[in-house]
mmCIF file of the C-alpha atoms, coordinates in Angstrom:
data_MODEL
# 
_entry.id   MODEL 
# 
loop_
_atom_site.group_PDB 
_atom_site.id 
_atom_site.type_symbol 
_atom_site.label_atom_id 
_atom_site.label_alt_id 
_atom_site.label_comp_id 
_atom_site.label_asym_id 
_atom_site.label_entity_id 
_atom_site.label_seq_id 
_atom_site.pdbx_PDB_ins_code 
_atom_site.Cartn_x 
_atom_site.Cartn_y 
_atom_site.Cartn_z 
_atom_site.occupancy 
_atom_site.B_iso_or_equiv 
_atom_site.pdbx_formal_charge 
_atom_site.auth_seq_id 
_atom_site.auth_comp_id 
_atom_site.auth_asym_id 
_atom_site.auth_atom_id 
_atom_site.pdbx_PDB_model_num 
ATOM 1  C CA . MET A 1 1  ? 7.327  44.512 36.385 1.00 0.00 ? 1  MET A CA 1 
ATOM 2  C CA . ARG A 1 2  ? 6.498  41.266 34.603 1.00 0.00 ? 2  ARG A CA 1 
ATOM 3  C CA . ASP A 1 3  ? 3.936  43.066 32.423 1.00 0.00 ? 3  ASP A CA 1 
ATOM 4  C CA . VAL A 1 4  ? 6.587  45.536 31.274 1.00 0.00 ? 4  VAL A CA 1 
ATOM 5  C CA . VAL A 1 5  ? 8.935  42.737 30.208 1.00 0.00 ? 5  VAL A CA 1 
ATOM 6  C CA . ILE A 1 6  ? 6.145  40.827 28.448 1.00 0.00 ? 6  ILE A CA 1 
ATOM 7  C CA . GLY A 1 7  ? 5.066  44.015 26.671 1.00 0.00 ? 7  GLY A CA 1 
ATOM 8  C CA . ILE A 1 8  ? 8.574  44.740 25.436 1.00 0.00 ? 8  ILE A CA 1 
ATOM 9  C CA . PHE A 1 9  ? 8.930  41.131 24.267 1.00 0.00 ? 9  PHE A CA 1 
ATOM 10 C CA . GLY A 1 10 ? 5.596  41.306 22.413 1.00 0.00 ? 10 GLY A CA 1 
ATOM 11 C CA . ILE A 1 11 ? 6.599  44.530 20.676 1.00 0.00 ? 11 ILE A CA 1 
ATOM 12 C CA . ALA A 1 12 ? 9.959  43.041 19.677 1.00 0.00 ? 12 ALA A CA 1 
ATOM 13 C CA . VAL A 1 13 ? 8.431  39.834 18.269 1.00 0.00 ? 13 VAL A CA 1 
ATOM 14 C CA . GLY A 1 14 ? 5.705  41.765 16.471 1.00 0.00 ? 14 GLY A CA 1 
ATOM 15 C CA . THR A 1 15 ? 8.236  44.127 14.914 1.00 0.00 ? 15 THR A CA 1 
ATOM 16 C CA . ALA A 1 16 ? 10.385 41.202 13.786 1.00 0.00 ? 16 ALA A CA 1 
ATOM 17 C CA . LEU A 1 17 ? 7.357  39.539 12.196 1.00 0.00 ? 17 LEU A CA 1 
ATOM 18 C CA . MET A 1 18 ? 6.369  42.714 10.383 1.00 0.00 ? 18 MET A CA 1 
ATOM 19 C CA . LEU A 1 19 ? 9.871  43.376 9.101  1.00 0.00 ? 19 LEU A CA 1 
ATOM 20 C CA . TYR A 1 20 ? 11.124 39.926 8.187  1.00 0.00 ? 20 TYR A CA 1 
ATOM 21 C CA . ALA A 1 21 ? 8.143  37.595 7.772  1.00 0.00 ? 21 ALA A CA 1 
ATOM 22 C CA . GLY A 1 22 ? 5.888  39.718 5.601  1.00 0.00 ? 22 GLY A CA 1 
ATOM 23 C CA . ASP A 1 23 ? 6.735  37.731 2.458  1.00 0.00 ? 23 ASP A CA 1 
ATOM 24 C CA . VAL A 1 24 ? 6.236  34.295 4.028  1.00 0.00 ? 24 VAL A CA 1 
ATOM 25 C CA . ASP A 1 25 ? 3.011  32.724 2.768  1.00 0.00 ? 25 ASP A CA 1 
ATOM 26 C CA . ILE A 1 26 ? 1.075  30.667 5.311  1.00 0.00 ? 26 ILE A CA 1 
ATOM 27 C CA . PRO A 1 27 ? -2.454 29.664 4.199  1.00 0.00 ? 27 PRO A CA 1 
ATOM 28 C CA . ALA A 1 28 ? -4.474 30.770 7.246  1.00 0.00 ? 28 ALA A CA 1 
ATOM 29 C CA . ILE A 1 29 ? -2.363 33.572 8.753  1.00 0.00 ? 29 ILE A CA 1 
ATOM 30 C CA . GLU A 1 30 ? -0.806 36.714 7.342  1.00 0.00 ? 30 GLU A CA 1 
ATOM 31 C CA . LEU A 1 31 ? 2.332  37.199 9.401  1.00 0.00 ? 31 LEU A CA 1 
ATOM 32 C CA . GLY A 1 32 ? 2.461  40.946 8.783  1.00 0.00 ? 32 GLY A CA 1 
ATOM 33 C CA . LYS A 1 33 ? -0.989 41.386 10.320 1.00 0.00 ? 33 LYS A CA 1 
ATOM 34 C CA . LEU A 1 34 ? -0.099 39.052 13.170 1.00 0.00 ? 34 LEU A CA 1 
ATOM 35 C CA . GLY A 1 35 ? 2.958  41.209 13.829 1.00 0.00 ? 35 GLY A CA 1 
ATOM 36 C CA . LEU A 1 36 ? 0.777  44.310 14.004 1.00 0.00 ? 36 LEU A CA 1 
ATOM 37 C CA . VAL A 1 37 ? -1.569 42.600 16.455 1.00 0.00 ? 37 VAL A CA 1 
ATOM 38 C CA . LEU A 1 38 ? 1.378  41.554 18.631 1.00 0.00 ? 38 LEU A CA 1 
ATOM 39 C CA . ILE A 1 39 ? 2.742  45.111 18.609 1.00 0.00 ? 39 ILE A CA 1 
ATOM 40 C CA . VAL A 1 40 ? -0.617 46.511 19.740 1.00 0.00 ? 40 VAL A CA 1 
ATOM 41 C CA . ILE A 1 41 ? -1.085 43.888 22.462 1.00 0.00 ? 41 ILE A CA 1 
ATOM 42 C CA . GLY A 1 42 ? 2.522  44.339 23.600 1.00 0.00 ? 42 GLY A CA 1 
ATOM 43 C CA . ALA A 1 43 ? 2.081  48.116 23.790 1.00 0.00 ? 43 ALA A CA 1 
ATOM 44 C CA . LEU A 1 44 ? -1.106 47.738 25.828 1.00 0.00 ? 44 LEU A CA 1 
ATOM 45 C CA . ASP A 1 45 ? 0.611  45.285 28.163 1.00 0.00 ? 45 ASP A CA 1 
ATOM 46 C CA . LEU A 1 46 ? 3.581  47.639 28.504 1.00 0.00 ? 46 LEU A CA 1 
ATOM 47 C CA . LEU A 1 47 ? 1.301  50.560 29.367 1.00 0.00 ? 47 LEU A CA 1 
ATOM 48 C CA . TYR A 1 48 ? -0.581 48.458 31.899 1.00 0.00 ? 48 TYR A CA 1 
ATOM 49 C CA . GLY A 1 49 ? 2.690  47.352 33.498 1.00 0.00 ? 49 GLY A CA 1 
ATOM 50 C CA . VAL A 1 50 ? 3.924  50.939 33.759 1.00 0.00 ? 50 VAL A CA 1 
ATOM 51 C CA . PHE A 1 51 ? 0.563  51.940 35.247 1.00 0.00 ? 51 PHE A CA 1 
ATOM 52 C CA . ARG A 1 52 ? 0.828  49.184 37.869 1.00 0.00 ? 52 ARG A CA 1 
ATOM 53 C CA . VAL A 1 53 ? 4.394  50.183 38.778 1.00 0.00 ? 53 VAL A CA 1 
ATOM 54 C CA . VAL A 1 54 ? 3.436  53.863 39.141 1.00 0.00 ? 54 VAL A CA 1 
ATOM 55 C CA . THR A 1 55 ? 0.302  53.186 41.185 1.00 0.00 ? 55 THR A CA 1 
ATOM 56 C CA . ARG A 1 56 ? 2.142  50.725 43.408 1.00 0.00 ? 56 ARG A CA 1 
ATOM 57 C CA . ARG A 1 57 ? 4.721  53.397 44.214 1.00 0.00 ? 57 ARG A CA 1 
ATOM 58 C CA . SER A 1 58 ? 2.061  55.996 44.937 1.00 0.00 ? 58 SER A CA 1 
ATOM 59 C CA . ARG A 1 59 ? 0.192  53.587 47.234 1.00 0.00 ? 59 ARG A CA 1 
ATOM 60 C CA . ARG A 1 60 ? 3.379  52.923 49.183 1.00 0.00 ? 60 ARG A CA 1 
ATOM 61 C CA . THR A 1 61 ? 4.074  56.629 49.732 1.00 0.00 ? 61 THR A CA 1 
ATOM 62 C CA . THR A 1 62 ? 0.521  57.449 50.887 1.00 0.00 ? 62 THR A CA 1 
ATOM 63 C CA . ALA A 1 63 ? 0.166  54.493 53.264 1.00 0.00 ? 63 ALA A CA 1 
# 
């Protein structure tokens, strides 16, 4: 369940960075690209968390 929450948080922060921090100029980091990376990592973490929840339920019913 923790992975699902972390994934949702990562997607939310990444979306906020893409929408509102795209014009901010930091020398080493482009915040729009960082937002995209956070969205992708958050989505992967969310999918992994859902996978763990589903497989945990199926293991409980078969055991």
